[in-house]
Amino acid sequence: MAGGAPAADGKAPEGAAAAPAPAGSAGAAGSAAGKNAAPPAVVRPNVIRTATLGIETADVQKTLASARTAADGAGGYVGNESTKRGEDGRMTSTLTLRVPGERYDAVLGAMEGSGKLLHRKVDAQDVTEKVADIGSRVSSQQASVARVREMMGKASALSEVVMLESELSRRQSDLESLLAQQTALKDQTSLGTITLEVSEPPAKPEAEKKEKKKEPTFLGALGGGWDVFTKVVRYLTVAVGAVLPFALTAVVGLLLFRLYRRWRPATPKPAPVPWRATVPAARTAADTAPDTEAGVQD
């Protein structure tokens, strides 16, 4: 009965009071444990960031110096650098900056404001899955290498040792390749790349000077005439210089021809035939007889 009826002082029996206590304390402990439990691990995204900027500025060296200072101040460094001068005389320099991811945007913004922006291209490649895959493969390969080493320690036959050494060499080679890929990905994701192209502005054409119309003067006309005269003399001199080789060749040919005619023996000419007048022959009597007879008949 003592266990079922309440006590005289109004308090519950010890057995009755003790029964619900564990349930309440377990709920409180579970709630406290839920509050103090660590949150699930957040996977940090791994992104390869690259950018290309084209800047036009009158002071190329000053802009390049500012870019180097910004990269050093952000904890990065300057990679490749090249400078060339084009056919038009403009100088163009290309600078590659490697900047930590947390300062990448700040350095990129500072470079954009260092001159006239010609072009801008920013790329971001998410390689989080690739990084996780490489990391998992590295862990598996390391465990595989450790197992082969352990097996080599237990091997007794020479054939087993040779086979295990060959297998160990192959697995170590695969492991080194995976580690190289992991290192390259870590470098690409931890440091962003900014390629900066700085060029000088094109030369501006000279402004055409508008001259006011002036009244012609004697000195102005004299100067203009002298300019025309000098131009004509210069052109004539050029023409004479162009014709002179042909003229000298013709003169030399003529002299050689005359010398040839002078020293060559003359061809004898035929003697002229004397002219003689032709005298008609005297008529005979027989030739004049018909004329006489004709006159008589008339």
mmCIF file of N, CA and C in Angstrom, residues 16-133:
data_model
loop_
_atom_site.group_PDB
_atom_site.id
_atom_site.type_symbol
_atom_site.label_atom_id
_atom_site.label_comp_id
_atom_site.label_asym_id
_atom_site.label_seq_id
_atom_site.Cartn_x
_atom_site.Cartn_y
_atom_site.Cartn_z
ATOM 1 N N ALA A 16 7.664 6.630 -6.498
ATOM 2 C CA ALA A 16 6.877 7.335 -7.523
ATOM 3 C C ALA A 16 7.609 8.550 -8.026
ATOM 4 N N ALA A 17 8.293 9.242 -7.132
ATOM 5 C CA ALA A 17 8.999 10.449 -7.563
ATOM 6 C C ALA A 17 10.223 10.108 -8.413
ATOM 7 N N ALA A 18 10.838 9.048 -8.140
ATOM 8 C CA ALA A 18 12.070 8.706 -8.837
ATOM 9 C C ALA A 18 11.809 8.154 -10.226
ATOM 10 N N ALA A 19 10.602 7.677 -10.478
ATOM 11 C CA ALA A 19 10.327 7.033 -11.760
ATOM 12 C C ALA A 19 10.389 7.974 -12.934
ATOM 13 N N PRO A 20 9.718 9.128 -12.894
ATOM 14 C CA PRO A 20 9.771 9.994 -14.091
ATOM 15 C C PRO A 20 11.058 10.762 -14.262
ATOM 16 N N ALA A 21 11.896 10.820 -13.267
ATOM 17 C CA ALA A 21 13.096 11.631 -13.341
ATOM 18 C C ALA A 21 14.035 11.235 -14.470
ATOM 19 N N PRO A 22 14.302 9.978 -14.690
ATOM 20 C CA PRO A 22 15.229 9.627 -15.762
ATOM 21 C C PRO A 22 14.748 10.086 -17.115
ATOM 22 N N ALA A 23 13.456 10.021 -17.369
ATOM 23 C CA ALA A 23 12.966 10.463 -18.683
ATOM 24 C C ALA A 23 13.197 11.943 -18.902
ATOM 25 N N GLY A 24 12.937 12.740 -17.885
ATOM 26 C CA GLY A 24 13.134 14.183 -18.018
ATOM 27 C C GLY A 24 14.595 14.540 -18.170
ATOM 28 N N SER A 25 15.434 13.907 -17.407
ATOM 29 C CA SER A 25 16.866 14.203 -17.495
ATOM 30 C C SER A 25 17.441 13.758 -18.827
ATOM 31 N N ALA A 26 16.922 12.659 -19.379
ATOM 32 C CA ALA A 26 17.423 12.193 -20.679
ATOM 33 C C ALA A 26 17.054 13.174 -21.773
ATOM 34 N N GLY A 27 15.807 13.728 -21.673
ATOM 35 C CA GLY A 27 15.393 14.713 -22.689
ATOM 36 C C GLY A 27 16.239 15.961 -22.612
ATOM 37 N N ALA A 28 16.535 16.417 -21.377
ATOM 38 C CA ALA A 28 17.358 17.611 -21.213
ATOM 39 C C ALA A 28 18.770 17.373 -21.717
ATOM 40 N N ALA A 29 19.282 16.171 -21.418
ATOM 41 C CA ALA A 29 20.647 15.857 -21.880
ATOM 42 C C ALA A 29 20.697 15.794 -23.388
ATOM 43 N N GLY A 30 19.635 15.226 -24.010
ATOM 44 C CA GLY A 30 19.620 15.169 -25.475
ATOM 45 C C GLY A 30 19.550 16.548 -26.092
ATOM 46 N N SER A 31 18.760 17.431 -25.470
ATOM 47 C CA SER A 31 18.666 18.813 -25.989
ATOM 48 C C SER A 31 19.992 19.539 -25.875
ATOM 49 N N ALA A 32 20.659 19.326 -24.716
ATOM 50 C CA ALA A 32 21.965 19.975 -24.530
ATOM 51 C C ALA A 32 22.986 19.422 -25.505
ATOM 52 N N ALA A 33 22.914 18.108 -25.725
ATOM 53 C CA ALA A 33 23.860 17.511 -26.658
ATOM 54 C C ALA A 33 23.614 18.022 -28.073
ATOM 55 N N GLY A 34 22.327 18.235 -28.413
ATOM 56 C CA GLY A 34 22.017 18.758 -29.746
ATOM 57 C C GLY A 34 22.537 20.175 -29.931
ATOM 58 N N LYS A 35 22.487 20.970 -28.860
ATOM 59 C CA LYS A 35 22.980 22.345 -28.964
ATOM 60 C C LYS A 35 24.506 22.396 -29.050
ATOM 61 N N ASN A 36 25.163 21.512 -28.305
ATOM 62 C CA ASN A 36 26.626 21.530 -28.271
ATOM 63 C C ASN A 36 27.270 20.739 -29.405
ATOM 64 N N ALA A 37 26.462 19.998 -30.192
ATOM 65 C CA ALA A 37 27.039 19.192 -31.270
ATOM 66 C C ALA A 37 27.624 20.103 -32.348
ATOM 67 N N ALA A 38 28.750 19.677 -32.929
ATOM 68 C CA ALA A 38 29.418 20.472 -33.963
ATOM 69 C C ALA A 38 28.588 20.449 -35.244
ATOM 70 N N PRO A 39 28.487 21.601 -35.973
ATOM 71 C CA PRO A 39 27.733 21.639 -37.228
ATOM 72 C C PRO A 39 28.431 20.789 -38.282
ATOM 73 N N PRO A 40 27.694 20.326 -39.278
ATOM 74 C CA PRO A 40 28.327 19.517 -40.327
ATOM 75 C C PRO A 40 29.403 20.309 -41.051
ATOM 76 N N ALA A 41 30.444 19.608 -41.462
ATOM 77 C CA ALA A 41 31.578 20.265 -42.118
ATOM 78 C C ALA A 41 31.151 20.857 -43.457
ATOM 79 N N VAL A 42 31.507 22.112 -43.681
ATOM 80 C CA VAL A 42 31.174 22.812 -44.925
ATOM 81 C C VAL A 42 32.343 22.650 -45.898
ATOM 82 N N VAL A 43 32.032 22.147 -47.059
ATOM 83 C CA VAL A 43 33.063 21.946 -48.065
ATOM 84 C C VAL A 43 33.433 23.298 -48.697
ATOM 85 N N ARG A 44 34.672 23.675 -48.592
ATOM 86 C CA ARG A 44 35.116 24.942 -49.157
ATOM 87 C C ARG A 44 35.229 24.811 -50.677
ATOM 88 N N PRO A 45 34.570 25.699 -51.416
ATOM 89 C CA PRO A 45 34.648 25.591 -52.879
ATOM 90 C C PRO A 45 36.065 25.884 -53.374
ATOM 91 N N ASN A 46 36.460 25.143 -54.359
ATOM 92 C CA ASN A 46 37.773 25.341 -54.980
ATOM 93 C C ASN A 46 37.537 25.868 -56.395
ATOM 94 N N VAL A 47 37.955 27.095 -56.626
ATOM 95 C CA VAL A 47 37.681 27.784 -57.887
ATOM 96 C C VAL A 47 39.002 28.287 -58.479
ATOM 97 N N ILE A 48 39.171 28.022 -59.767
ATOM 98 C CA ILE A 48 40.319 28.571 -60.499
ATOM 99 C C ILE A 48 39.866 29.871 -61.153
ATOM 100 N N ARG A 49 40.466 30.973 -60.747
ATOM 101 C CA ARG A 49 40.044 32.291 -61.228
ATOM 102 C C ARG A 49 41.138 32.888 -62.124
ATOM 103 N N THR A 50 40.728 33.315 -63.291
ATOM 104 C CA THR A 50 41.640 33.956 -64.246
ATOM 105 C C THR A 50 40.971 35.203 -64.814
ATOM 106 N N ALA A 51 41.771 36.194 -65.126
ATOM 107 C CA ALA A 51 41.249 37.448 -65.680
ATOM 108 C C ALA A 51 42.271 38.024 -66.655
ATOM 109 N N THR A 52 41.752 38.709 -67.671
ATOM 110 C CA THR A 52 42.589 39.403 -68.657
ATOM 111 C C THR A 52 42.105 40.839 -68.769
ATOM 112 N N LEU A 53 43.021 41.780 -68.585
ATOM 113 C CA LEU A 53 42.689 43.207 -68.646
ATOM 114 C C LEU A 53 43.546 43.887 -69.702
ATOM 115 N N GLY A 54 42.938 44.796 -70.444
ATOM 116 C CA GLY A 54 43.663 45.637 -71.383
ATOM 117 C C GLY A 54 43.543 47.094 -70.956
ATOM 118 N N ILE A 55 44.661 47.717 -70.642
ATOM 119 C CA ILE A 55 44.685 49.091 -70.131
ATOM 120 C C ILE A 55 45.487 49.958 -71.094
ATOM 121 N N GLU A 56 44.967 51.154 -71.370
ATOM 122 C CA GLU A 56 45.671 52.128 -72.197
ATOM 123 C C GLU A 56 46.043 53.325 -71.323
ATOM 124 N N THR A 57 47.318 53.645 -71.298
ATOM 125 C CA THR A 57 47.799 54.740 -70.457
ATOM 126 C C THR A 57 49.017 55.380 -71.106
ATOM 127 N N ALA A 58 49.213 56.657 -70.798
ATOM 128 C CA ALA A 58 50.360 57.375 -71.362
ATOM 129 C C ALA A 58 51.659 56.993 -70.675
ATOM 130 N N ASP A 59 51.595 56.595 -69.407
ATOM 131 C CA ASP A 59 52.792 56.219 -68.651
ATOM 132 C C ASP A 59 52.730 54.718 -68.375
ATOM 133 N N VAL A 60 53.286 53.933 -69.270
ATOM 134 C CA VAL A 60 53.228 52.471 -69.139
ATOM 135 C C VAL A 60 54.044 51.996 -67.944
ATOM 136 N N GLN A 61 55.227 52.545 -67.769
ATOM 137 C CA GLN A 61 56.100 52.092 -66.688
ATOM 138 C C GLN A 61 55.484 52.339 -65.321
ATOM 139 N N LYS A 62 54.806 53.458 -65.162
ATOM 140 C CA LYS A 62 54.168 53.765 -63.872
ATOM 141 C C LYS A 62 53.052 52.770 -63.574
ATOM 142 N N THR A 63 52.266 52.422 -64.578
ATOM 143 C CA THR A 63 51.187 51.454 -64.382
ATOM 144 C C THR A 63 51.737 50.078 -64.043
ATOM 145 N N LEU A 64 52.820 49.675 -64.709
ATOM 146 C CA LEU A 64 53.426 48.381 -64.400
ATOM 147 C C LEU A 64 53.976 48.351 -62.980
ATOM 148 N N ALA A 65 54.597 49.457 -62.559
ATOM 149 C CA ALA A 65 55.118 49.523 -61.193
ATOM 150 C C ALA A 65 53.985 49.424 -60.166
ATOM 151 N N SER A 66 52.851 50.066 -60.449
ATOM 152 C CA SER A 66 51.700 49.983 -59.543
ATOM 153 C C SER A 66 51.170 48.556 -59.470
ATOM 154 N N ALA A 67 51.161 47.853 -60.594
ATOM 155 C CA ALA A 67 50.681 46.468 -60.602
ATOM 156 C C ALA A 67 51.595 45.566 -59.781
ATOM 157 N N ARG A 68 52.902 45.764 -59.916
ATOM 158 C CA ARG A 68 53.834 44.949 -59.131
ATOM 159 C C ARG A 68 53.652 45.213 -57.634
ATOM 160 N N THR A 69 53.484 46.484 -57.289
ATOM 161 C CA THR A 69 53.301 46.833 -55.871
ATOM 162 C C THR A 69 52.019 46.236 -55.319
ATOM 163 N N ALA A 70 50.936 46.272 -56.107
ATOM 164 C CA ALA A 70 49.664 45.722 -55.655
ATOM 165 C C ALA A 70 49.761 44.211 -55.450
ATOM 166 N N ALA A 71 50.456 43.522 -56.348
ATOM 167 C CA ALA A 71 50.604 42.070 -56.200
ATOM 168 C C ALA A 71 51.440 41.724 -54.969
ATOM 169 N N ASP A 72 52.536 42.452 -54.760
ATOM 170 C CA ASP A 72 53.372 42.191 -53.583
ATOM 171 C C ASP A 72 52.619 42.496 -52.291
ATOM 172 N N GLY A 73 51.854 43.581 -52.305
ATOM 173 C CA GLY A 73 51.105 43.952 -51.107
ATOM 174 C C GLY A 73 50.008 42.956 -50.769
ATOM 175 N N ALA A 74 49.479 42.261 -51.770
ATOM 176 C CA ALA A 74 48.427 41.284 -51.523
ATOM 177 C C ALA A 74 48.979 39.912 -51.158
ATOM 178 N N GLY A 75 50.299 39.786 -51.115
ATOM 179 C CA GLY A 75 50.895 38.493 -50.792
ATOM 180 C C GLY A 75 51.114 37.613 -52.003
ATOM 181 N N GLY A 76 51.022 38.187 -53.202
ATOM 182 C CA GLY A 76 51.252 37.424 -54.418
ATOM 183 C C GLY A 76 52.614 37.725 -55.009
ATOM 184 N N TYR A 77 52.721 37.482 -56.292
ATOM 185 C CA TYR A 77 53.997 37.718 -56.965
ATOM 186 C C TYR A 77 53.738 37.947 -58.444
ATOM 187 N N VAL A 78 54.766 38.410 -59.132
ATOM 188 C CA VAL A 78 54.703 38.676 -60.572
ATOM 189 C C VAL A 78 55.268 37.469 -61.306
ATOM 190 N N GLY A 79 54.485 36.942 -62.245
ATOM 191 C CA GLY A 79 54.935 35.805 -63.036
ATOM 192 C C GLY A 79 55.711 36.259 -64.256
ATOM 193 N N ASN A 80 55.137 36.039 -65.413
ATOM 194 C CA ASN A 80 55.805 36.398 -66.660
ATOM 195 C C ASN A 80 55.620 37.886 -66.965
ATOM 196 N N GLU A 81 56.605 38.447 -67.680
ATOM 197 C CA GLU A 81 56.546 39.858 -68.092
ATOM 198 C C GLU A 81 57.251 40.000 -69.436
ATOM 199 N N SER A 82 56.615 40.692 -70.364
ATOM 200 C CA SER A 82 57.202 40.909 -71.691
ATOM 201 C C SER A 82 56.793 42.281 -72.189
ATOM 202 N N THR A 83 57.680 42.882 -73.003
ATOM 203 C CA THR A 83 57.442 44.217 -73.562
ATOM 204 C C THR A 83 57.842 44.204 -75.027
ATOM 205 N N LYS A 84 57.043 44.828 -75.873
ATOM 206 C CA LYS A 84 57.348 44.928 -77.302
ATOM 207 C C LYS A 84 56.858 46.269 -77.816
ATOM 208 N N ARG A 85 57.470 46.695 -78.921
ATOM 209 C CA ARG A 85 57.084 47.959 -79.559
ATOM 210 C C ARG A 85 56.607 47.638 -80.974
ATOM 211 N N GLY A 86 55.411 48.081 -81.309
ATOM 212 C CA GLY A 86 54.808 47.786 -82.590
ATOM 213 C C GLY A 86 55.372 48.634 -83.713
ATOM 214 N N GLU A 87 54.865 48.363 -84.925
ATOM 215 C CA GLU A 87 55.327 49.107 -86.098
ATOM 216 C C GLU A 87 54.938 50.584 -86.019
ATOM 217 N N ASP A 88 53.842 50.879 -85.329
ATOM 218 C CA ASP A 88 53.421 52.279 -85.204
ATOM 219 C C ASP A 88 54.152 53.012 -84.090
ATOM 220 N N GLY A 89 55.109 52.323 -83.424
ATOM 221 C CA GLY A 89 55.875 52.971 -82.369
ATOM 222 C C GLY A 89 55.267 52.850 -80.988
ATOM 223 N N ARG A 90 54.093 52.249 -80.862
ATOM 224 C CA ARG A 90 53.451 52.106 -79.558
ATOM 225 C C ARG A 90 54.074 50.947 -78.782
ATOM 226 N N MET A 91 54.285 51.161 -77.490
ATOM 227 C CA MET A 91 54.866 50.140 -76.628
ATOM 228 C C MET A 91 53.751 49.416 -75.885
ATOM 229 N N THR A 92 53.819 48.086 -75.863
ATOM 230 C CA THR A 92 52.822 47.256 -75.188
ATOM 231 C C THR A 92 53.556 46.288 -74.268
ATOM 232 N N SER A 93 53.143 46.242 -73.008
ATOM 233 C CA SER A 93 53.746 45.350 -72.013
ATOM 234 C C SER A 93 52.672 44.413 -71.475
ATOM 235 N N THR A 94 53.064 43.145 -71.257
ATOM 236 C CA THR A 94 52.157 42.130 -70.716
ATOM 237 C C THR A 94 52.736 41.614 -69.410
ATOM 238 N N LEU A 95 51.901 41.640 -68.366
ATOM 239 C CA LEU A 95 52.338 41.279 -67.021
ATOM 240 C C LEU A 95 51.369 40.232 -66.465
ATOM 241 N N THR A 96 51.912 39.163 -65.883
ATOM 242 C CA THR A 96 51.086 38.118 -65.273
ATOM 243 C C THR A 96 51.239 38.187 -63.763
ATOM 244 N N LEU A 97 50.126 38.387 -63.051
ATOM 245 C CA LEU A 97 50.124 38.505 -61.596
ATOM 246 C C LEU A 97 49.446 37.283 -60.986
ATOM 247 N N ARG A 98 50.037 36.748 -59.915
ATOM 248 C CA ARG A 98 49.426 35.665 -59.132
ATOM 249 C C ARG A 98 49.070 36.247 -57.772
ATOM 250 N N VAL A 99 47.765 36.257 -57.487
ATOM 251 C CA VAL A 99 47.246 36.937 -56.300
ATOM 252 C C VAL A 99 46.423 35.958 -55.479
ATOM 253 N N PRO A 100 46.542 35.978 -54.136
ATOM 254 C CA PRO A 100 45.702 35.107 -53.297
ATOM 255 C C PRO A 100 44.219 35.385 -53.513
ATOM 256 N N GLY A 101 43.395 34.337 -53.317
ATOM 257 C CA GLY A 101 41.972 34.452 -53.611
ATOM 258 C C GLY A 101 41.260 35.517 -52.797
ATOM 259 N N GLU A 102 41.649 35.706 -51.528
ATOM 260 C CA GLU A 102 40.948 36.676 -50.685
ATOM 261 C C GLU A 102 41.251 38.117 -51.083
ATOM 262 N N ARG A 103 42.330 38.372 -51.820
ATOM 263 C CA ARG A 103 42.657 39.731 -52.259
ATOM 264 C C ARG A 103 42.521 39.884 -53.780
ATOM 265 N N TYR A 104 41.977 38.873 -54.411
ATOM 266 C CA TYR A 104 41.911 38.860 -55.870
ATOM 267 C C TYR A 104 41.048 40.011 -56.403
ATOM 268 N N ASP A 105 39.845 40.155 -55.855
ATOM 269 C CA ASP A 105 38.928 41.189 -56.358
ATOM 270 C C ASP A 105 39.476 42.594 -56.120
ATOM 271 N N ALA A 106 40.148 42.793 -54.983
ATOM 272 C CA ALA A 106 40.687 44.123 -54.683
ATOM 273 C C ALA A 106 41.786 44.502 -55.683
ATOM 274 N N VAL A 107 42.670 43.575 -55.966
ATOM 275 C CA VAL A 107 43.749 43.864 -56.913
ATOM 276 C C VAL A 107 43.176 44.060 -58.321
ATOM 277 N N LEU A 108 42.184 43.265 -58.688
ATOM 278 C CA LEU A 108 41.570 43.395 -60.015
ATOM 279 C C LEU A 108 40.914 44.762 -60.177
ATOM 280 N N GLY A 109 40.222 45.221 -59.138
ATOM 281 C CA GLY A 109 39.599 46.545 -59.198
ATOM 282 C C GLY A 109 40.615 47.665 -59.283
ATOM 283 N N ALA A 110 41.746 47.515 -58.578
ATOM 284 C CA ALA A 110 42.784 48.545 -58.633
ATOM 285 C C ALA A 110 43.408 48.618 -60.021
ATOM 286 N N MET A 111 43.577 47.481 -60.666
ATOM 287 C CA MET A 111 44.152 47.478 -62.012
ATOM 288 C C MET A 111 43.196 48.101 -63.034
ATOM 289 N N GLU A 112 41.901 47.884 -62.865
ATOM 290 C CA GLU A 112 40.942 48.461 -63.807
ATOM 291 C C GLU A 112 40.940 49.983 -63.765
ATOM 292 N N GLY A 113 41.242 50.561 -62.611
ATOM 293 C CA GLY A 113 41.222 52.011 -62.481
ATOM 294 C C GLY A 113 42.547 52.685 -62.757
ATOM 295 N N SER A 114 43.525 51.956 -63.272
ATOM 296 C CA SER A 114 44.851 52.539 -63.503
ATOM 297 C C SER A 114 44.989 53.185 -64.872
ATOM 298 N N GLY A 115 43.948 53.156 -65.690
ATOM 299 C CA GLY A 115 44.011 53.757 -67.026
ATOM 300 C C GLY A 115 42.699 53.549 -67.762
ATOM 301 N N LYS A 116 42.743 53.764 -69.052
ATOM 302 C CA LYS A 116 41.555 53.564 -69.882
ATOM 303 C C LYS A 116 41.384 52.073 -70.144
ATOM 304 N N LEU A 117 40.228 51.527 -69.742
ATOM 305 C CA LEU A 117 39.975 50.096 -69.887
ATOM 306 C C LEU A 117 39.593 49.780 -71.336
ATOM 307 N N LEU A 118 40.396 48.951 -71.977
ATOM 308 C CA LEU A 118 40.131 48.554 -73.360
ATOM 309 C C LEU A 118 39.295 47.284 -73.440
ATOM 310 N N HIS A 119 39.650 46.284 -72.648
ATOM 311 C CA HIS A 119 38.868 45.047 -72.615
ATOM 312 C C HIS A 119 39.076 44.371 -71.265
ATOM 313 N N ARG A 120 38.099 43.528 -70.894
ATOM 314 C CA ARG A 120 38.128 42.855 -69.590
ATOM 315 C C ARG A 120 37.422 41.505 -69.736
ATOM 316 N N LYS A 121 38.069 40.462 -69.251
ATOM 317 C CA LYS A 121 37.480 39.123 -69.278
ATOM 318 C C LYS A 121 37.870 38.398 -67.999
ATOM 319 N N VAL A 122 36.858 37.910 -67.275
ATOM 320 C CA VAL A 122 37.076 37.213 -66.011
ATOM 321 C C VAL A 122 36.422 35.837 -66.105
ATOM 322 N N ASP A 123 37.170 34.796 -65.762
ATOM 323 C CA ASP A 123 36.673 33.420 -65.786
ATOM 324 C C ASP A 123 36.837 32.805 -64.409
ATOM 325 N N ALA A 124 35.866 31.928 -64.045
ATOM 326 C CA ALA A 124 35.916 31.196 -62.788
ATOM 327 C C ALA A 124 35.504 29.754 -63.062
ATOM 328 N N GLN A 125 36.393 28.819 -62.769
ATOM 329 C CA GLN A 125 36.151 27.395 -63.016
ATOM 330 C C GLN A 125 36.110 26.661 -61.684
ATOM 331 N N ASP A 126 34.957 26.054 -61.389
ATOM 332 C CA ASP A 126 34.782 25.327 -60.132
ATOM 333 C C ASP A 126 35.373 23.921 -60.284
ATOM 334 N N VAL A 127 36.384 23.614 -59.482
ATOM 335 C CA VAL A 127 37.048 22.308 -59.525
ATOM 336 C C VAL A 127 36.949 21.620 -58.172
ATOM 337 N N THR A 128 35.882 21.902 -57.429
ATOM 338 C CA THR A 128 35.736 21.316 -56.097
ATOM 339 C C THR A 128 35.668 19.791 -56.168
ATOM 340 N N GLU A 129 34.860 19.277 -57.098
ATOM 341 C CA GLU A 129 34.739 17.820 -57.228
ATOM 342 C C GLU A 129 36.055 17.187 -57.662
ATOM 343 N N LYS A 130 36.753 17.853 -58.538
ATOM 344 C CA LYS A 130 38.030 17.311 -59.000
ATOM 345 C C LYS A 130 39.045 17.270 -57.866
ATOM 346 N N VAL A 131 39.070 18.318 -57.051
ATOM 347 C CA VAL A 131 39.995 18.351 -55.914
ATOM 348 C C VAL A 131 39.674 17.225 -54.931
ATOM 349 N N ALA A 132 38.348 17.022 -54.645
ATOM 350 C CA ALA A 132 37.958 15.948 -53.723
ATOM 351 C C ALA A 132 38.313 14.582 -54.299
ATOM 352 N N ASP A 133 38.104 14.410 -55.595
ATOM 353 C CA ASP A 133 38.421 13.123 -56.228
ATOM 354 C C ASP A 133 39.924 12.841 -56.166
#
